Amino acid sequence: MNEADEREIRDVLARYTDLWIRHEMDGWGALFTEDCDFITHQGIWWRTRAENVAGHKDVPAPVLAQKGNYTQDVVGVQAVTPDVAIVHTAWSWPGHVPSGSAGPEDRRGLVTLVMTKAGGRWLIRAAHNTRADGFPPPAGASG
């Protein structure tokens, strides 16, 4: 992969993070192909840009107010072909208070993305978000 392509990929992911933090989901969605796949950290699978954007817009106001604590860093870019790349990012959301929670959680995770170059532009074709800090046990679960 040449330096210009890697720099453009990193720029796309910087815009991705900025737009996500500001909750500008229509602009964020424009970074994805129309036929993108997005698997959330909860295992929800959206199969189009429209589903992905709609799902990410549906966020309670108290969660939106906390997005400023979120960070994401590109930790790897690897070319598969000249027009396809695998990208890994690491994200962190310290002090996140989920809806209905009694207290804050320090969340972190990884996102694996497949990016494709079409029309001279890198877009996200697929993304899989995985929490690396684990999930709390279901209510009433023991052990």
Coordinates of N, CA and C in Angstrom, one line a residue:
M1 N 0.9 -1.2 0.0 CA 0.0 0.0 0.0 C 0.9 1.2 0.0
N2 N 0.5 2.2 -0.8 CA 1.4 3.4 -0.9 C 1.0 4.3 0.3
E3 N 1.9 5.3 0.5 CA 1.7 6.2 1.7 C 0.5 7.1 1.5
A4 N 0.2 7.5 0.3 CA -1.0 8.3 0.0 C -2.3 7.6 0.4
D5 N -2.4 6.3 0.0 CA -3.6 5.5 0.4 C -3.7 5.3 1.9
E6 N -2.6 5.0 2.5 CA -2.7 4.8 4.0 C -3.1 6.1 4.7
R7 N -2.5 7.2 4.2 CA -2.9 8.5 4.8 C -4.3 8.8 4.6
E8 N -4.9 8.5 3.4 CA -6.3 8.8 3.1 C -7.2 7.9 4.0
I9 N -6.8 6.7 4.2 CA -7.5 5.8 5.1 C -7.5 6.3 6.5
R10 N -6.4 6.7 7.0 CA -6.3 7.3 8.3 C -7.1 8.6 8.5
D11 N -7.2 9.4 7.4 CA -8.0 10.6 7.4 C -9.5 10.2 7.5
V12 N -9.9 9.2 6.7 CA -11.3 8.8 6.8 C -11.7 8.3 8.2
L13 N -10.8 7.6 8.8 CA -11.1 7.2 10.2 C -11.0 8.3 11.2
A14 N -10.2 9.3 11.0 CA -10.3 10.5 11.8 C -11.6 11.2 11.7
R15 N -12.1 11.4 10.4 CA -13.4 12.0 10.2 C -14.5 11.1 10.8
Y16 N -14.4 9.8 10.7 CA -15.3 8.8 11.3 C -15.5 9.1 12.8
T17 N -14.3 9.2 13.5 CA -14.4 9.4 14.9 C -14.9 10.8 15.3
D18 N -14.5 11.8 14.6 CA -15.0 13.2 14.8 C -16.5 13.3 14.6
L19 N -17.0 12.8 13.5 CA -18.4 12.8 13.2 C -19.2 12.0 14.2
W20 N -18.7 10.8 14.6 CA -19.4 10.0 15.6 C -19.5 10.7 16.9
I21 N -18.4 11.4 17.4 CA -18.4 12.1 18.6 C -19.5 13.2 18.6
R22 N -19.5 13.9 17.5 CA -20.5 15.0 17.3 C -21.9 14.5 17.0
H23 N -22.0 13.2 16.8 CA -23.3 12.6 16.5 C -23.9 13.1 15.2
E24 N -23.0 13.4 14.2 CA -23.5 13.8 12.9 C -23.5 12.5 12.0
M25 N -24.6 11.8 12.2 CA -24.6 10.4 11.7 C -24.8 10.4 10.2
D26 N -25.5 11.4 9.6 CA -25.6 11.4 8.1 C -24.2 11.6 7.5
G27 N -23.4 12.5 8.0 CA -22.0 12.7 7.5 C -21.2 11.4 7.7
W28 N -21.4 10.8 8.9 CA -20.7 9.6 9.3 C -21.0 8.5 8.3
G29 N -22.3 8.4 8.1 CA -22.8 7.3 7.2 C -22.2 7.5 5.8
A30 N -21.9 8.7 5.3 CA -21.4 8.9 4.0 C -20.0 8.3 3.8
L31 N -19.4 7.9 4.9 CA -18.1 7.2 4.9 C -18.2 5.7 4.6
F32 N -19.4 5.2 4.5 CA -19.7 3.8 4.2 C -20.2 3.6 2.8
T33 N -20.0 2.4 2.3 CA -20.7 2.1 1.0 C -22.2 1.9 1.3
E34 N -23.0 2.0 0.2 CA -24.4 1.9 0.3 C -24.8 0.5 0.8
D35 N -24.0 -0.5 0.4 CA -24.3 -1.9 0.8 C -23.4 -2.4 2.0
C36 N -23.0 -1.5 2.8 CA -22.1 -1.9 3.9 C -22.8 -2.8 4.9
D37 N -21.9 -3.5 5.7 CA -22.3 -4.3 6.8 C -21.7 -3.7 8.0
F38 N -22.5 -3.6 9.1 CA -21.9 -3.1 10.4 C -22.4 -4.0 11.5
I39 N -21.5 -4.7 12.2 CA -21.9 -5.5 13.3 C -21.5 -4.7 14.6
T40 N -22.5 -4.5 15.5 CA -22.3 -3.7 16.7 C -21.7 -4.6 17.8
H41 N -21.2 -3.9 18.8 CA -20.6 -4.7 19.9 C -21.6 -5.6 20.6
Q42 N -22.9 -5.4 20.3 CA -24.0 -6.2 20.9 C -24.4 -7.3 20.0
G43 N -23.8 -7.4 18.8 CA -24.1 -8.4 17.8 C -25.2 -8.1 16.9
I44 N -25.7 -6.8 16.9 CA -26.7 -6.4 15.9 C -26.0 -6.3 14.5
W45 N -26.6 -6.8 13.5 CA -26.0 -6.7 12.1 C -26.9 -5.9 11.2
W46 N -26.4 -4.7 10.9 CA -27.0 -3.9 9.9 C -26.4 -4.1 8.5
R47 N -27.2 -4.2 7.5 CA -26.7 -4.7 6.2 C -26.8 -3.6 5.1
T48 N -27.1 -2.4 5.5 CA -27.0 -1.3 4.5 C -26.6 0.0 5.2
R49 N -26.2 1.0 4.4 CA -25.9 2.3 5.0 C -27.1 2.8 5.7
A50 N -28.2 2.8 5.1 CA -29.4 3.3 5.8 C -29.7 2.7 7.1
E51 N -29.6 1.3 7.2 CA -29.8 0.7 8.5 C -28.8 1.1 9.5
N52 N -27.5 1.1 9.1 CA -26.4 1.5 9.9 C -26.6 2.9 10.5
V53 N -26.9 3.9 9.7 CA -27.1 5.2 10.1 C -28.4 5.3 11.0
A54 N -29.5 4.7 10.7 CA -30.7 4.8 11.5 C -30.4 4.1 12.9
G55 N -29.7 3.0 12.9 CA -29.4 2.4 14.2 C -28.5 3.2 15.0
H56 N -27.6 3.9 14.4 CA -26.7 4.7 15.2 C -27.3 6.1 15.6
K57 N -28.3 6.5 14.9 CA -29.0 7.7 15.3 C -29.9 7.5 16.6
D58 N -30.3 6.3 16.8 CA -31.2 5.9 17.9 C -30.4 5.8 19.2
V59 N -30.0 6.9 19.7 CA -29.2 6.9 20.9 C -29.8 7.9 22.0
P60 N -30.0 7.5 23.2 CA -30.6 8.4 24.2 C -29.8 9.6 24.4
A61 N -30.4 10.7 24.7 CA -29.8 12.0 24.9 C -28.7 11.9 26.0
P62 N -28.9 11.2 27.1 CA -27.8 11.2 28.1 C -26.5 10.5 27.6
V63 N -26.7 9.6 26.7 CA -25.5 8.9 26.1 C -24.8 9.9 25.1
L64 N -25.6 10.6 24.3 CA -25.0 11.6 23.4 C -24.2 12.6 24.1
A65 N -24.6 13.0 25.3 CA -23.9 14.0 26.1 C -22.5 13.5 26.5
Q66 N -22.3 12.2 26.5 CA -21.0 11.7 27.0 C -20.0 11.4 25.9
K67 N -20.5 11.6 24.6 CA -19.6 11.1 23.5 C -18.2 11.8 23.5
G68 N -18.1 13.0 24.1 CA -16.9 13.7 24.1 C -15.7 13.0 24.8
N69 N -16.0 12.0 25.6 CA -15.0 11.2 26.2 C -14.4 10.1 25.3
Y70 N -15.1 9.8 24.2 CA -14.7 8.7 23.3 C -13.5 9.1 22.5
T71 N -12.6 8.1 22.3 CA -11.4 8.2 21.5 C -11.3 6.9 20.6
Q72 N -10.7 7.1 19.5 CA -10.4 5.9 18.6 C -9.1 6.2 17.8
D73 N -8.3 5.2 17.8 CA -7.0 5.3 17.1 C -6.8 4.1 16.2
V74 N -6.3 4.4 15.0 CA -6.0 3.4 14.0 C -4.7 2.7 14.5
V75 N -4.8 1.3 14.6 CA -3.7 0.6 15.1 C -3.1 -0.3 14.1
G76 N -3.8 -0.4 12.9 CA -3.2 -1.2 11.8 C -3.9 -1.0 10.5
V77 N -3.2 -0.9 9.4 CA -3.7 -0.8 8.1 C -2.9 -1.8 7.2
Q78 N -3.6 -2.7 6.6 CA -3.0 -3.7 5.8 C -3.7 -3.8 4.4
A79 N -3.0 -3.7 3.4 CA -3.6 -3.9 2.0 C -3.8 -5.3 1.8
V80 N -5.0 -5.6 1.2 CA -5.3 -6.9 0.7 C -5.1 -7.0 -0.8
T81 N -5.6 -5.9 -1.5 CA -5.3 -5.6 -2.9 C -5.1 -4.1 -3.0
P82 N -4.7 -3.6 -4.1 CA -4.6 -2.1 -4.2 C -5.8 -1.3 -3.8
D83 N -7.0 -2.0 -3.9 CA -8.2 -1.2 -3.6 C -9.0 -1.8 -2.5
V84 N -8.4 -2.7 -1.7 CA -9.1 -3.2 -0.5 C -8.1 -3.2 0.7
A85 N -8.5 -2.8 1.8 CA -7.6 -2.8 3.0 C -8.4 -3.3 4.2
I86 N -7.7 -3.9 5.1 CA -8.2 -4.3 6.4 C -7.6 -3.3 7.4
V87 N -8.5 -2.7 8.2 CA -8.0 -1.6 9.2 C -8.5 -2.0 10.5
H88 N -7.7 -1.9 11.5 CA -8.1 -2.1 12.9 C -7.9 -0.8 13.7
T89 N -8.9 -0.6 14.5 CA -8.9 0.6 15.4 C -9.1 0.1 16.8
A90 N -8.6 0.9 17.8 CA -8.9 0.6 19.2 C -9.6 1.8 19.7
W91 N -10.7 1.6 20.4 CA -11.5 2.7 21.0 C -11.5 2.6 22.5
S92 N -11.8 3.8 23.1 CA -11.9 3.9 24.5 C -13.0 4.9 24.9
W93 N -13.8 4.5 25.9 CA -14.9 5.4 26.3 C -14.9 5.4 27.8
P94 N -13.9 6.1 28.5 CA -13.9 6.1 29.9 C -15.1 6.9 30.6
G95 N -15.5 6.4 31.7 CA -16.6 7.0 32.4 C -17.9 7.0 31.7
H96 N -18.1 6.1 30.8 CA -19.4 6.0 30.1 C -20.5 5.5 31.1
V97 N -21.6 6.2 31.2 CA -22.7 5.7 32.0 C -23.9 5.3 31.1
P98 N -24.0 4.0 30.9 CA -25.1 3.5 30.1 C -26.5 3.8 30.6
S99 N -27.5 3.9 29.8 CA -28.9 4.2 30.2 C -29.3 3.2 31.2
G100 N -29.8 3.6 32.4 CA -30.3 2.7 33.4 C -29.2 2.2 34.3
S101 N -28.0 2.6 34.1 CA -26.9 2.2 35.0 C -26.7 3.0 36.2
A102 N -26.2 2.4 37.3 CA -26.0 3.1 38.5 C -24.7 3.9 38.5
G103 N -23.8 3.5 37.6 CA -22.5 4.2 37.7 C -21.7 4.1 36.4
P104 N -20.6 4.7 36.3 CA -19.8 4.8 35.0 C -19.1 3.5 34.8
E105 N -18.8 3.2 33.5 CA -18.0 2.1 33.1 C -16.9 2.6 32.2
D106 N -15.7 2.1 32.3 CA -14.6 2.4 31.4 C -14.7 1.3 30.3
R107 N -15.2 1.7 29.2 CA -15.4 0.8 28.0 C -14.2 1.0 27.1
R108 N -13.9 -0.1 26.4 CA -12.9 -0.1 25.4 C -13.2 -1.3 24.4
G109 N -12.6 -1.2 23.2 CA -12.9 -2.2 22.3 C -12.1 -2.1 21.0
L110 N -12.4 -2.9 20.1 CA -11.7 -2.9 18.8 C -12.7 -2.9 17.7
V111 N -12.3 -2.3 16.6 CA -13.2 -2.3 15.4 C -12.3 -2.8 14.2
T112 N -12.8 -3.8 13.5 CA -12.2 -4.3 12.3 C -13.0 -3.8 11.1
L113 N -12.3 -3.2 10.2 CA -13.0 -2.6 9.0 C -12.4 -3.2 7.7
V114 N -13.3 -3.4 6.8 CA -12.8 -3.7 5.4 C -13.1 -2.4 4.6
M115 N -12.1 -1.8 4.0 CA -12.3 -0.6 3.3 C -12.0 -0.8 1.8
T116 N -12.8 -0.2 1.0 CA -12.6 -0.3 -0.5 C -12.4 1.0 -1.1
K117 N -11.6 1.0 -2.2 CA -11.4 2.3 -2.9 C -12.1 2.2 -4.2
A118 N -13.1 3.2 -4.4 CA -13.9 3.2 -5.6 C -14.0 4.7 -6.0
G119 N -13.8 5.0 -7.2 CA -13.9 6.3 -7.7 C -12.9 7.2 -7.1
G120 N -11.7 6.7 -6.7 CA -10.6 7.4 -6.1 C -10.8 7.7 -4.7
R121 N -11.8 7.1 -4.0 CA -12.2 7.4 -2.6 C -12.3 6.1 -1.8
W122 N -11.7 6.2 -0.6 CA -11.8 5.0 0.3 C -13.1 5.1 1.1
L123 N -13.8 4.0 1.2 CA -15.1 3.9 1.9 C -15.0 2.6 2.8
I124 N -15.8 2.6 3.8 CA -16.0 1.5 4.7 C -17.0 0.5 4.1
R125 N -16.6 -0.7 3.8 CA -17.6 -1.7 3.2 C -18.1 -2.6 4.3
A126 N -17.3 -2.8 5.4 CA -17.8 -3.6 6.5 C -17.0 -3.2 7.8
A127 N -17.8 -3.3 8.9 CA -17.2 -3.0 10.2 C -17.7 -4.0 11.2
H128 N -16.9 -4.4 12.1 CA -17.3 -5.2 13.3 C -16.7 -4.7 14.5
N129 N -17.5 -4.2 15.4 CA -17.1 -3.6 16.7 C -17.2 -4.6 17.8
T130 N -16.1 -4.8 18.5 CA -16.1 -5.7 19.6 C -15.6 -5.1 20.9
R131 N -16.4 -5.2 21.9 CA -15.9 -4.7 23.2 C -14.8 -5.6 23.8
A132 N -13.8 -5.0 24.2 CA -12.6 -5.7 24.8 C -12.7 -5.8 26.3
D133 N -13.6 -5.0 26.9 CA -13.7 -5.0 28.4 C -14.7 -6.0 28.9
G134 N -15.4 -6.7 28.0 CA -16.4 -7.6 28.4 C -17.7 -7.0 28.7
F135 N -18.7 -7.8 28.9 CA -20.1 -7.3 29.2 C -20.4 -7.6 30.7
P136 N -21.2 -6.8 31.3 CA -21.6 -7.1 32.7 C -22.5 -8.3 32.6
P137 N -22.6 -9.1 33.6 CA -23.5 -10.3 33.5 C -25.0 -9.8 33.5
P138 N -25.8 -10.6 32.9 CA -27.3 -10.3 32.8 C -27.8 -10.1 34.2
A139 N -28.9 -9.3 34.3 CA -29.5 -9.1 35.6 C -29.9 -10.4 36.2
G140 N -29.6 -10.6 37.5 CA -30.0 -11.8 38.2 C -29.0 -13.0 38.0
A141 N -28.0 -12.8 37.1 CA -27.0 -13.9 36.9 C -26.0 -13.9 38.1
S142 N -25.6 -15.1 38.4 CA -24.5 -15.2 39.4 C -23.3 -15.9 38.8
G143 N -22.2 -15.7 39.5 CA -21.0 -16.4 39.2 C -20.3 -16.0 38.0

